[in-house]
PDB file of C-alpha atoms and ligand atoms in Angstrom:
ATOM      1  CA  MET B 395     206.671 196.424 228.577  1.00  0.00           C
ATOM      2  CA  LEU B 396     203.218 197.972 228.124  1.00  0.00           C
ATOM      3  CA  ARG B 397     201.536 199.725 231.058  1.00  0.00           C
ATOM      4  CA  ILE B 398     197.776 199.388 231.405  1.00  0.00           C
ATOM      5  CA  ALA B 399     195.546 201.384 233.757  1.00  0.00           C
ATOM      6  CA  VAL B 400     192.444 199.641 235.117  1.00  0.00           C
ATOM      7  CA  GLN B 401     189.935 200.635 237.776  1.00  0.00           C
ATOM      8  CA  LYS B 402     191.179 199.863 241.282  1.00  0.00           C
ATOM      9  CA  SER B 403     187.784 198.876 242.653  1.00  0.00           C
ATOM     10  CA  GLY B 404     184.253 199.369 241.405  1.00  0.00           C
ATOM     11  CA  ARG B 405     182.074 198.192 238.604  1.00  0.00           C
ATOM     12  CA  LEU B 406     184.796 197.774 235.984  1.00  0.00           C
ATOM     13  CA  TYR B 407     187.410 196.121 238.186  1.00  0.00           C
ATOM     14  CA  GLU B 408     186.259 192.477 238.088  1.00  0.00           C
ATOM     15  CA  ASP B 409     185.545 192.402 234.358  1.00  0.00           C
ATOM     16  CA  SER B 410     188.809 194.150 233.487  1.00  0.00           C
ATOM     17  CA  VAL B 411     190.946 191.734 235.492  1.00  0.00           C
ATOM     18  CA  GLN B 412     188.881 188.789 234.263  1.00  0.00           C
ATOM     19  CA  LEU B 413     189.410 189.844 230.644  1.00  0.00           C
ATOM     20  CA  LEU B 414     193.181 189.971 231.106  1.00  0.00           C
ATOM     21  CA  LYS B 415     193.109 186.546 232.759  1.00  0.00           C
ATOM     22  CA  GLU B 416     191.029 185.107 229.924  1.00  0.00           C
ATOM     23  CA  CYS B 417     193.711 186.443 227.586  1.00  0.00           C
ATOM     24  CA  GLY B 418     196.141 184.140 229.390  1.00  0.00           C
ATOM     25  CA  ILE B 419     197.854 186.980 231.244  1.00  0.00           C
ATOM     26  CA  ASP B 420     198.913 185.873 234.728  1.00  0.00           C
ATOM     27  CA  LEU B 421     198.197 188.478 237.360  1.00  0.00           C
ATOM     28  CA  ARG B 422     199.057 187.459 240.877  1.00  0.00           C
ATOM     29  CA  ASN B 423     198.278 189.333 244.074  1.00  0.00           C
ATOM     30  CA  VAL B 424     196.008 191.848 242.434  1.00  0.00           C
ATOM     31  CA  LYS B 425     194.006 192.443 245.617  1.00  0.00           C
ATOM     32  CA  ASP B 426     194.954 195.679 247.375  1.00  0.00           C
ATOM     33  CA  ARG B 427     197.866 196.333 245.053  1.00  0.00           C
ATOM     34  CA  LEU B 428     198.451 199.579 243.197  1.00  0.00           C
ATOM     35  CA  ARG B 429     200.519 197.928 240.511  1.00  0.00           C
ATOM     36  CA  THR B 430     201.547 194.489 239.431  1.00  0.00           C
ATOM     37  CA  VAL B 431     203.644 193.005 236.625  1.00  0.00           C
ATOM     38  CA  SER B 432     202.506 189.926 234.731  1.00  0.00           C
ATOM     39  CA  GLU B 433     204.936 187.039 234.813  1.00  0.00           C
ATOM     40  CA  ASN B 434     204.076 185.663 231.393  1.00  0.00           C
ATOM     41  CA  PHE B 435     203.201 188.741 229.293  1.00  0.00           C
ATOM     42  CA  PRO B 436     205.026 192.097 229.025  1.00  0.00           C
ATOM     43  CA  LEU B 437     202.267 193.988 230.825  1.00  0.00           C
ATOM     44  CA  GLU B 438     202.356 196.123 233.954  1.00  0.00           C
ATOM     45  CA  VAL B 439     198.960 196.882 235.492  1.00  0.00           C
ATOM     46  CA  PHE B 440     198.220 200.103 237.409  1.00  0.00           C
ATOM     47  CA  PHE B 441     195.090 200.172 239.554  1.00  0.00           C
ATOM     48  CA  LEU B 442     193.551 203.654 239.606  1.00  0.00           C
ATOM     49  CA  ARG B 443     190.284 205.539 240.039  1.00  0.00           C
ATOM     50  CA  ASP B 444     188.394 205.330 236.770  1.00  0.00           C
ATOM     51  CA  ASP B 445     188.062 209.138 236.539  1.00  0.00           C
ATOM     52  CA  ASP B 446     191.850 209.503 236.392  1.00  0.00           C
ATOM     53  CA  ILE B 447     192.456 206.900 233.688  1.00  0.00           C
ATOM     54  CA  PRO B 448     191.928 209.116 230.576  1.00  0.00           C
ATOM     55  CA  GLU B 449     194.349 211.711 231.950  1.00  0.00           C
ATOM     56  CA  TYR B 450     197.006 209.153 232.883  1.00  0.00           C
ATOM     57  CA  VAL B 451     196.813 207.608 229.429  1.00  0.00           C
ATOM     58  CA  GLU B 452     196.926 210.987 227.679  1.00  0.00           C
ATOM     59  CA  ASP B 453     199.953 211.985 229.738  1.00  0.00           C
ATOM     60  CA  GLY B 454     201.676 208.681 229.042  1.00  0.00           C
ATOM     61  CA  VAL B 455     201.836 207.598 232.704  1.00  0.00           C
ATOM     62  CA  ALA B 456     200.061 204.502 231.369  1.00  0.00           C
ATOM     63  CA  ASP B 457     200.199 203.443 227.708  1.00  0.00           C
ATOM     64  CA  ILE B 458     196.710 201.971 227.565  1.00  0.00           C
ATOM     65  CA  GLY B 459     193.681 201.840 229.843  1.00  0.00           C
ATOM     66  CA  ILE B 460     190.233 200.377 230.358  1.00  0.00           C
ATOM     67  CA  VAL B 461     187.533 202.937 231.072  1.00  0.00           C
ATOM     68  CA  GLY B 462     183.829 203.595 230.478  1.00  0.00           C
ATOM     69  CA  GLN B 463     182.952 205.691 227.419  1.00  0.00           C
ATOM     70  CA  ASN B 464     180.943 207.916 229.782  1.00  0.00           C
ATOM     71  CA  VAL B 465     184.094 208.902 231.675  1.00  0.00           C
ATOM     72  CA  LEU B 466     186.157 209.120 228.507  1.00  0.00           C
ATOM     73  CA  LEU B 467     183.759 211.508 226.766  1.00  0.00           C
ATOM     74  CA  GLU B 468     183.191 213.542 229.905  1.00  0.00           C
ATOM     75  CA  LYS B 469     186.909 214.121 230.368  1.00  0.00           C
ATOM     76  CA  GLY B 470     187.551 214.908 226.699  1.00  0.00           C
ATOM     77  CA  ARG B 471     191.166 213.735 226.826  1.00  0.00           C
ATOM     78  CA  LYS B 472     193.170 213.042 223.675  1.00  0.00           C
ATOM     79  CA  VAL B 473     193.404 209.273 223.689  1.00  0.00           C
ATOM     80  CA  ILE B 474     192.593 206.704 221.015  1.00  0.00           C
ATOM     81  CA  THR B 475     189.783 204.188 221.501  1.00  0.00           C
ATOM     82  CA  VAL B 476     191.153 200.899 220.212  1.00  0.00           C
ATOM     83  CA  GLU B 477     188.474 198.370 221.172  1.00  0.00           C
ATOM     84  CA  SER B 478     185.021 198.174 222.751  1.00  0.00           C
ATOM     85  CA  LEU B 479     185.024 195.514 225.419  1.00  0.00           C
ATOM     86  CA  GLY B 480     181.350 194.596 225.777  1.00  0.00           C
ATOM     87  CA  PHE B 481     181.098 195.001 229.562  1.00  0.00           C
ATOM     88  CA  GLY B 482     180.287 197.919 231.890  1.00  0.00           C
ATOM     89  CA  LYS B 483     177.217 198.623 229.824  1.00  0.00           C
ATOM     90  CA  CYS B 484     175.078 201.481 231.080  1.00  0.00           C
ATOM     91  CA  ARG B 485     173.493 204.680 229.863  1.00  0.00           C
ATOM     92  CA  LEU B 486     173.705 208.263 230.990  1.00  0.00           C
ATOM     93  CA  SER B 487     170.073 209.251 231.304  1.00  0.00           C
ATOM     94  CA  ILE B 488     167.949 212.132 232.415  1.00  0.00           C
ATOM     95  CA  ALA B 489     165.523 211.225 235.185  1.00  0.00           C
ATOM     96  CA  VAL B 490     162.832 213.286 236.838  1.00  0.00           C
ATOM     97  CA  PRO B 491     160.508 212.717 239.835  1.00  0.00           C
ATOM     98  CA  LYS B 492     157.619 210.380 238.977  1.00  0.00           C
ATOM     99  CA  THR B 493     155.188 213.235 239.473  1.00  0.00           C
ATOM    100  CA  PHE B 494     156.957 215.446 236.871  1.00  0.00           C
ATOM    101  CA  ASP B 495     154.766 215.499 233.771  1.00  0.00           C
ATOM    102  CA  TYR B 496     157.653 215.215 231.312  1.00  0.00           C
ATOM    103  CA  THR B 497     156.918 215.541 227.600  1.00  0.00           C
ATOM    104  CA  GLY B 498     160.397 216.261 226.221  1.00  0.00           C
ATOM    105  CA  ILE B 499     163.775 217.816 226.878  1.00  0.00           C
ATOM    106  CA  LYS B 500     162.319 221.342 226.474  1.00  0.00           C
ATOM    107  CA  ASP B 501     160.534 220.787 229.797  1.00  0.00           C
ATOM    108  CA  LEU B 502     163.937 221.191 231.487  1.00  0.00           C
ATOM    109  CA  GLU B 503     164.188 224.848 230.402  1.00  0.00           C
ATOM    110  CA  GLY B 504     165.167 226.912 233.462  1.00  0.00           C
ATOM    111  CA  LYS B 505     165.343 223.825 235.682  1.00  0.00           C
ATOM    112  CA  ARG B 506     168.182 222.562 237.923  1.00  0.00           C
ATOM    113  CA  ILE B 507     169.867 219.304 236.935  1.00  0.00           C
ATOM    114  CA  ALA B 508     172.183 217.401 239.296  1.00  0.00           C
ATOM    115  CA  THR B 509     174.868 215.245 237.691  1.00  0.00           C
ATOM    116  CA  SER B 510     178.427 213.934 237.906  1.00  0.00           C
ATOM    117  CA  TYR B 511     178.741 214.454 234.139  1.00  0.00           C
ATOM    118  CA  PRO B 512     178.523 218.246 233.655  1.00  0.00           C
ATOM    119  CA  ALA B 513     180.302 218.356 230.291  1.00  0.00           C
ATOM    120  CA  LEU B 514     178.130 215.678 228.672  1.00  0.00           C
ATOM    121  CA  VAL B 515     174.928 217.162 230.089  1.00  0.00           C
ATOM    122  CA  LYS B 516     175.906 220.670 229.024  1.00  0.00           C
ATOM    123  CA  SER B 517     176.544 219.633 225.457  1.00  0.00           C
ATOM    124  CA  TYR B 518     173.307 217.605 225.329  1.00  0.00           C
ATOM    125  CA  LEU B 519     171.340 220.622 226.564  1.00  0.00           C
ATOM    126  CA  SER B 520     172.977 222.990 224.126  1.00  0.00           C
ATOM    127  CA  ASP B 521     172.414 220.541 221.219  1.00  0.00           C
ATOM    128  CA  ASN B 522     168.740 220.750 222.161  1.00  0.00           C
ATOM    129  CA  GLN B 523     168.789 224.521 222.759  1.00  0.00           C
ATOM    130  CA  VAL B 524     167.720 224.146 226.361  1.00  0.00           C
ATOM    131  CA  ASN B 525     168.943 226.474 229.105  1.00  0.00           C
ATOM    132  CA  ALA B 526     169.148 224.793 232.478  1.00  0.00           C
ATOM    133  CA  SER B 527     171.514 225.063 235.414  1.00  0.00           C
ATOM    134  CA  ILE B 528     173.807 222.156 236.088  1.00  0.00           C
ATOM    135  CA  HIS B 529     174.732 221.213 239.647  1.00  0.00           C
ATOM    136  CA  GLU B 530     177.783 219.034 239.695  1.00  0.00           C
ATOM    137  CA  ILE B 531     177.807 216.488 242.505  1.00  0.00           C
ATOM    138  CA  SER B 532     180.197 213.596 242.716  1.00  0.00           C
ATOM    139  CA  GLY B 533     177.965 210.832 244.084  1.00  0.00           C
ATOM    140  CA  SER B 534     174.438 209.851 245.204  1.00  0.00           C
ATOM    141  CA  VAL B 535     173.018 212.025 242.447  1.00  0.00           C
ATOM    142  CA  GLU B 536     169.681 210.218 242.612  1.00  0.00           C
ATOM    143  CA  ILE B 537     168.777 211.726 245.986  1.00  0.00           C
ATOM    144  CA  ALA B 538     169.163 215.330 244.751  1.00  0.00           C
ATOM    145  CA  PRO B 539     165.509 215.932 243.753  1.00  0.00           C
ATOM    146  CA  GLY B 540     164.244 214.341 246.983  1.00  0.00           C
ATOM    147  CA  ILE B 541     166.256 216.752 249.136  1.00  0.00           C
ATOM    148  CA  GLY B 542     165.296 219.777 247.055  1.00  0.00           C
ATOM    149  CA  LEU B 543     168.702 220.227 245.412  1.00  0.00           C
ATOM    150  CA  SER B 544     167.498 219.823 241.845  1.00  0.00           C
ATOM    151  CA  ASP B 545     164.450 219.277 239.626  1.00  0.00           C
ATOM    152  CA  ALA B 546     166.041 216.501 237.583  1.00  0.00           C
ATOM    153  CA  VAL B 547     169.174 214.366 237.461  1.00  0.00           C
ATOM    154  CA  ALA B 548     171.434 213.005 234.745  1.00  0.00           C
ATOM    155  CA  ASP B 549     172.942 209.783 236.025  1.00  0.00           C
ATOM    156  CA  LEU B 550     174.204 206.368 234.977  1.00  0.00           C
ATOM    157  CA  VAL B 551     171.507 203.734 234.745  1.00  0.00           C
ATOM    158  CA  SER B 552     171.657 200.042 233.996  1.00  0.00           C
ATOM    159  CA  SER B 553     168.494 198.389 235.316  1.00  0.00           C
ATOM    160  CA  GLY B 554     166.766 201.540 236.526  1.00  0.00           C
ATOM    161  CA  GLY B 555     166.249 200.034 239.998  1.00  0.00           C
ATOM    162  CA  THR B 556     168.096 202.803 241.840  1.00  0.00           C
ATOM    163  CA  LEU B 557     166.066 205.508 240.091  1.00  0.00           C
ATOM    164  CA  PHE B 558     162.840 203.707 240.883  1.00  0.00           C
ATOM    165  CA  MET B 559     163.745 203.348 244.546  1.00  0.00           C
ATOM    166  CA  ASN B 560     164.315 207.084 244.711  1.00  0.00           C
ATOM    167  CA  GLY B 561     160.981 207.973 243.149  1.00  0.00           C
ATOM    168  CA  LEU B 562     162.507 208.911 239.787  1.00  0.00           C
ATOM    169  CA  LYS B 563     161.705 207.901 236.203  1.00  0.00           C
ATOM    170  CA  GLU B 564     164.126 207.757 233.274  1.00  0.00           C
ATOM    171  CA  VAL B 565     162.942 210.076 230.502  1.00  0.00           C
ATOM    172  CA  ASP B 566     165.811 210.657 228.051  1.00  0.00           C
ATOM    173  CA  ILE B 567     169.055 208.918 227.141  1.00  0.00           C
ATOM    174  CA  ILE B 568     172.092 211.154 226.671  1.00  0.00           C
ATOM    175  CA  LEU B 569     174.630 208.428 225.977  1.00  0.00           C
ATOM    176  CA  GLU B 570     174.855 204.628 225.694  1.00  0.00           C
ATOM    177  CA  SER B 571     178.132 203.494 227.200  1.00  0.00           C
ATOM    178  CA  GLN B 572     180.354 200.466 227.685  1.00  0.00           C
ATOM    179  CA  ALA B 573     183.944 199.854 228.731  1.00  0.00           C
ATOM    180  CA  VAL B 574     186.553 200.513 226.046  1.00  0.00           C
ATOM    181  CA  MET B 575     190.287 200.110 225.730  1.00  0.00           C
ATOM    182  CA  VAL B 576     192.100 203.365 225.067  1.00  0.00           C
ATOM    183  CA  ALA B 577     195.696 204.026 224.079  1.00  0.00           C
ATOM    184  CA  LYS B 578     197.928 207.084 224.211  1.00  0.00           C
ATOM    185  CA  PRO B 579     198.736 208.560 220.817  1.00  0.00           C
ATOM    186  CA  GLY B 580     202.210 207.737 219.543  1.00  0.00           C
ATOM    187  CA  LEU B 581     202.953 204.313 220.990  1.00  0.00           C
ATOM    188  CA  THR B 582     206.446 203.101 220.070  1.00  0.00           C
ATOM    189  CA  PRO B 583     206.589 200.214 217.570  1.00  0.00           C
ATOM    190  CA  ALA B 584     207.524 197.877 220.428  1.00  0.00           C
ATOM    191  CA  GLN B 585     204.531 199.024 222.510  1.00  0.00           C
ATOM    192  CA  GLN B 586     202.233 198.835 219.493  1.00  0.00           C
ATOM    193  CA  SER B 587     203.312 195.266 218.890  1.00  0.00           C
ATOM    194  CA  ILE B 588     202.455 194.249 222.477  1.00  0.00           C
ATOM    195  CA  LEU B 589     199.111 196.035 222.134  1.00  0.00           C
ATOM    196  CA  ASP B 590     198.434 194.171 218.866  1.00  0.00           C
ATOM    197  CA  LYS B 591     199.122 190.853 220.627  1.00  0.00           C
ATOM    198  CA  LEU B 592     196.800 191.815 223.454  1.00  0.00           C
ATOM    199  CA  LEU B 593     194.052 192.938 221.048  1.00  0.00           C
ATOM    200  CA  PHE B 594     194.380 189.704 219.089  1.00  0.00           C
ATOM    201  CA  ARG B 595     193.708 187.775 222.306  1.00  0.00           C
ATOM    202  CA  ILE B 596     190.887 190.083 223.411  1.00  0.00           C
ATOM    203  CA  ARG B 597     189.140 189.640 220.057  1.00  0.00           C
ATOM    204  CA  ALA B 598     189.482 185.859 220.320  1.00  0.00           C
ATOM    205  CA  VAL B 599     187.927 185.918 223.798  1.00  0.00           C
ATOM    206  CA  LYS B 600     185.120 188.273 222.727  1.00  0.00           C
ATOM    207  CA  LYS B 601     184.338 186.213 219.656  1.00  0.00           C
ATOM    208  CA  ALA B 602     184.267 182.994 221.689  1.00  0.00           C
ATOM    209  CA  LYS B 603     181.820 184.521 224.180  1.00  0.00           C
ATOM    210  CA  LYS B 604     179.407 185.236 221.371  1.00  0.00           C
ATOM    211  CA  THR B 605     179.705 181.747 219.921  1.00  0.00           C
ATOM    212  CA  LYS B 606     178.710 178.228 220.969  1.00  0.00           C
ATOM    213  CA  TYR B 607     180.005 174.879 219.821  1.00  0.00           C
ATOM    214  CA  VAL B 608     177.128 172.619 218.809  1.00  0.00           C
ATOM    215  CA  LEU B 609     177.243 168.816 218.495  1.00  0.00           C
ATOM    216  CA  LEU B 610     174.262 166.798 217.350  1.00  0.00           C
ATOM    217  CA  ASN B 611     173.260 163.454 215.922  1.00  0.00           C
ATOM    218  CA  ALA B 612     171.540 163.382 212.557  1.00  0.00           C
ATOM    219  CA  PRO B 613     169.968 160.643 210.476  1.00  0.00           C
ATOM    220  CA  ASN B 614     171.969 160.478 207.238  1.00  0.00           C
ATOM    221  CA  ASP B 615     168.906 161.071 205.073  1.00  0.00           C
ATOM    222  CA  GLN B 616     168.445 164.456 206.808  1.00  0.00           C
ATOM    223  CA  LEU B 617     172.120 165.472 206.725  1.00  0.00           C
ATOM    224  CA  GLU B 618     171.892 167.831 203.809  1.00  0.00           C
ATOM    225  CA  LYS B 619     168.992 169.701 205.358  1.00  0.00           C
ATOM    226  CA  ILE B 620     170.745 169.921 208.740  1.00  0.00           C
ATOM    227  CA  ILE B 621     174.041 171.077 207.271  1.00  0.00           C
ATOM    228  CA  ALA B 622     172.218 173.846 205.434  1.00  0.00           C
ATOM    229  CA  ILE B 623     170.998 175.188 208.798  1.00  0.00           C
ATOM    230  CA  LEU B 624     174.502 175.144 210.340  1.00  0.00           C
ATOM    231  CA  PRO B 625     176.944 177.681 208.950  1.00  0.00           C
ATOM    232  CA  GLY B 626     180.156 176.525 210.692  1.00  0.00           C
ATOM    233  CA  MET B 627     183.500 178.323 210.418  1.00  0.00           C
ATOM    234  CA  ARG B 628     184.070 176.814 206.999  1.00  0.00           C
ATOM    235  CA  SER B 629     181.458 174.087 206.957  1.00  0.00           C
ATOM    236  CA  PRO B 630     180.295 171.682 209.674  1.00  0.00           C
ATOM    237  CA  THR B 631     182.304 168.583 210.572  1.00  0.00           C
ATOM    238  CA  VAL B 632     180.436 165.331 209.878  1.00  0.00           C
ATOM    239  CA  LEU B 633     181.572 162.058 211.494  1.00  0.00           C
ATOM    240  CA  PRO B 634     179.883 158.665 211.171  1.00  0.00           C
ATOM    241  CA  LEU B 635     178.283 157.244 214.342  1.00  0.00           C
ATOM    242  CA  ALA B 636     178.809 153.592 215.332  1.00  0.00           C
ATOM    243  CA  GLN B 637     175.124 153.063 214.580  1.00  0.00           C
ATOM    244  CA  SER B 638     174.781 152.915 210.829  1.00  0.00           C
ATOM    245  CA  GLY B 639     172.601 155.472 209.111  1.00  0.00           C
ATOM    246  CA  TRP B 640     173.529 158.191 211.633  1.00  0.00           C
ATOM    247  CA  SER B 641     176.181 160.895 211.772  1.00  0.00           C
ATOM    248  CA  SER B 642     177.529 163.277 214.374  1.00  0.00           C
ATOM    249  CA  VAL B 643     177.596 166.885 213.179  1.00  0.00           C
ATOM    250  CA  HIS B 644     179.794 169.561 214.831  1.00  0.00           C
ATOM    251  CA  SER B 645     179.572 173.256 214.176  1.00  0.00           C
ATOM    252  CA  VAL B 646     179.629 176.738 215.734  1.00  0.00           C
ATOM    253  CA  LEU B 647     176.677 179.076 216.126  1.00  0.00           C
ATOM    254  CA  SER B 648     176.624 182.721 217.117  1.00  0.00           C
ATOM    255  CA  GLU B 649     174.514 183.868 220.038  1.00  0.00           C
ATOM    256  CA  ASP B 650     172.062 185.953 217.985  1.00  0.00           C
ATOM    257  CA  GLU B 651     171.110 183.104 215.650  1.00  0.00           C
ATOM    258  CA  PHE B 652     171.314 180.409 218.289  1.00  0.00           C
ATOM    259  CA  TRP B 653     167.722 179.667 219.368  1.00  0.00           C
ATOM    260  CA  ASP B 654     166.269 180.041 215.911  1.00  0.00           C
ATOM    261  CA  ARG B 655     168.749 177.537 214.452  1.00  0.00           C
ATOM    262  CA  ILE B 656     168.370 175.054 217.313  1.00  0.00           C
ATOM    263  CA  GLU B 657     164.605 174.955 216.746  1.00  0.00           C
ATOM    264  CA  ARG B 658     165.069 174.436 213.032  1.00  0.00           C
ATOM    265  CA  LEU B 659     167.633 171.679 213.691  1.00  0.00           C
ATOM    266  CA  LYS B 660     165.172 169.833 215.938  1.00  0.00           C
ATOM    267  CA  ASP B 661     162.451 170.157 213.319  1.00  0.00           C
ATOM    268  CA  ALA B 662     164.851 168.750 210.728  1.00  0.00           C
ATOM    269  CA  GLY B 663     165.375 165.605 212.824  1.00  0.00           C
ATOM    270  CA  ALA B 664     168.513 166.411 214.819  1.00  0.00           C
ATOM    271  CA  GLU B 665     168.801 164.546 218.132  1.00  0.00           C
ATOM    272  CA  GLY B 666     171.040 164.670 221.187  1.00  0.00           C
ATOM    273  CA  ILE B 667     171.972 168.302 220.629  1.00  0.00           C
ATOM    274  CA  LEU B 668     174.847 169.403 222.875  1.00  0.00           C
ATOM    275  CA  VAL B 669     175.801 173.054 223.218  1.00  0.00           C
ATOM    276  CA  VAL B 670     179.253 173.766 224.601  1.00  0.00           C
ATOM    277  CA  PRO B 671     180.891 177.088 225.481  1.00  0.00           C
ATOM    278  CA  ILE B 672     184.013 178.041 223.534  1.00  0.00           C
ATOM    279  CA  GLU B 673     186.947 179.477 225.445  1.00  0.00           C
ATOM    280  CA  LYS B 674     188.928 181.124 222.636  1.00  0.00           C
ATOM    281  CA  MET B 675     188.176 181.483 218.969  1.00  0.00           C
ATOM    282  CA  ILE B 676     190.840 182.307 216.406  1.00  0.00           C
ATOM    283  CA  ILE B 677     189.683 182.774 212.859  1.00  0.00           C
TER     284      ILE B 677
HETATM  285  P1  ATP Q1399     186.043 205.143 241.229  1.00  0.00           P
HETATM  286  O1  ATP Q1399     186.253 204.933 242.679  1.00  0.00           O
HETATM  287  O2  ATP Q1399     187.000 204.327 240.395  1.00  0.00           O
HETATM  288  O3  ATP Q1399     185.992 206.583 240.827  1.00  0.00           O
HETATM  289  P2  ATP Q1399     183.200 205.166 240.592  1.00  0.00           P
HETATM  290  O4  ATP Q1399     182.387 205.139 241.832  1.00  0.00           O
HETATM  291  O5  ATP Q1399     183.369 206.456 239.857  1.00  0.00           O
HETATM  292  O6  ATP Q1399     184.604 204.499 240.897  1.00  0.00           O
HETATM  293  P3  ATP Q1399     181.746 202.882 239.516  1.00  0.00           P
HETATM  294  O7  ATP Q1399     180.415 203.069 240.137  1.00  0.00           O
HETATM  295  O8  ATP Q1399     182.590 201.746 239.960  1.00  0.00           O
HETATM  296  O9  ATP Q1399     182.619 204.229 239.495  1.00  0.00           O
HETATM  297  O10 ATP Q1399     181.499 202.782 237.938  1.00  0.00           O
HETATM  298  C1  ATP Q1399     182.556 202.653 237.055  1.00  0.00           C
HETATM  299  C2  ATP Q1399     182.005 202.630 235.649  1.00  0.00           C
HETATM  300  O11 ATP Q1399     181.189 201.472 235.476  1.00  0.00           O
HETATM  301  C3  ATP Q1399     181.118 203.773 235.252  1.00  0.00           C
HETATM  302  O12 ATP Q1399     181.840 204.935 234.903  1.00  0.00           O
HETATM  303  C4  ATP Q1399     180.404 203.180 234.056  1.00  0.00           C
HETATM  304  O13 ATP Q1399     181.220 203.247 232.903  1.00  0.00           O
HETATM  305  C5  ATP Q1399     180.248 201.718 234.437  1.00  0.00           C
HETATM  306  N1  ATP Q1399     178.861 201.335 234.849  1.00  0.00           N
HETATM  307  C6  ATP Q1399     178.178 200.303 234.364  1.00  0.00           C
HETATM  308  N2  ATP Q1399     176.948 200.199 234.898  1.00  0.00           N
HETATM  309  C7  ATP Q1399     176.817 201.191 235.750  1.00  0.00           C
HETATM  310  C8  ATP Q1399     175.763 201.632 236.622  1.00  0.00           C
HETATM  311  N3  ATP Q1399     174.588 201.021 236.684  1.00  0.00           N
HETATM  312  N4  ATP Q1399     176.000 202.680 237.408  1.00  0.00           N
HETATM  313  C9  ATP Q1399     177.196 203.284 237.380  1.00  0.00           C
HETATM  314  N5  ATP Q1399     178.219 202.925 236.550  1.00  0.00           N
HETATM  315  C10 ATP Q1399     178.054 201.911 235.746  1.00  0.00           C
HETATM  316 ZN1   ZN Q1400     184.924 207.340 239.336  1.00  0.00          ZN
END
C-alpha cells in the first residue's frame, strides 16, 4: 500500500483527484473524507491542507504527495520531486500599486512587502541585494497595500485579475510554479514499485493530453506528400477507402505542432479531417 497526500479542498483538489481517476484508480466517497482507500489499486489517499503536505511526506506520514512547487520550495522540506503534473500553474510575483513608478527590484529597498511566502521572498531579495521588511500574512495579501499595511506584495498570480481588481500591477516574477508529485526519501522496494506503476500511468495520461489522433482522407496521388507532414508514432496508418483513388490516413499529432500541420495537410489536399482526443498513450 502506498499513501498519497492530496489537498483536501482548494485549487489543487479537483485536478489531483481527476488525475488519479484518469489513471484508472477508483476513489469512492472522496467528498468530505479525510482518507480513502482505492478498491482497485494499492493506494490510500489522505486529504490535507496543502501547506502540511511537504512535512507529512518528509516525516513519512504519507509516502508521496501532490503539492505546488511554491509551497514545496517555501517549506524547504527534504522530499524528492518525482514528476511535474502540468496543472496548478501560477507564478509568485511581486506587485505594487498602479501608481508606484516601479523600475526594478532595487525600488523595493527599505519598503514593506506583504506575503504568505516569506522564505521565497527573502531569498529573492537577498539574491538581488535588496533590504526590505517582509510582513507575513496568511491570506488576502492583495489588500495589504490598500489598507496601508505594506508598499508591495508578493503573491500567487495566474491571470492577474485579482491584482488588477485591487489596484495592483505585477512587476517581477519570483517563481513559476505548477503542481508536482513528491516522494519521501527511502521508499521500500514494494512502495517504489507501486509508485513506478502510478508514474507509468500518469505519464501515459499526460502524454495523451498533449496529443491528438488525426484521421483524414487523401487522394492517392497526394499520399506521399501528406504522409511526410504526419509523423505518427512509427509512421501513419494508411487504409484504402471504398472509393478508388482515395485512402484514409490515421496518425497522432502533438499539441504544439497541431495547427501548423493541419493547415499544411489541407493545402496538400487532405479532406474530411477528424481530430479525436486520446485517453491514454503508451509508447
Ligand atoms: P489550503 O486550505 O489547502 O491551505 P490554500 O488556500 O493555501 O489551501 P489554494 O488557494 O487552494 O491554497 O491554492 C493551492 C495551490 O494552487 C497554490 O499553492 C498554488 O500552487 C496553486 N495555484 C494555482 N493557481 C493559483 C492562483 N491563481 N492563486 C493561488 N494559488 C494558485
Ligand atoms: Zn494552503
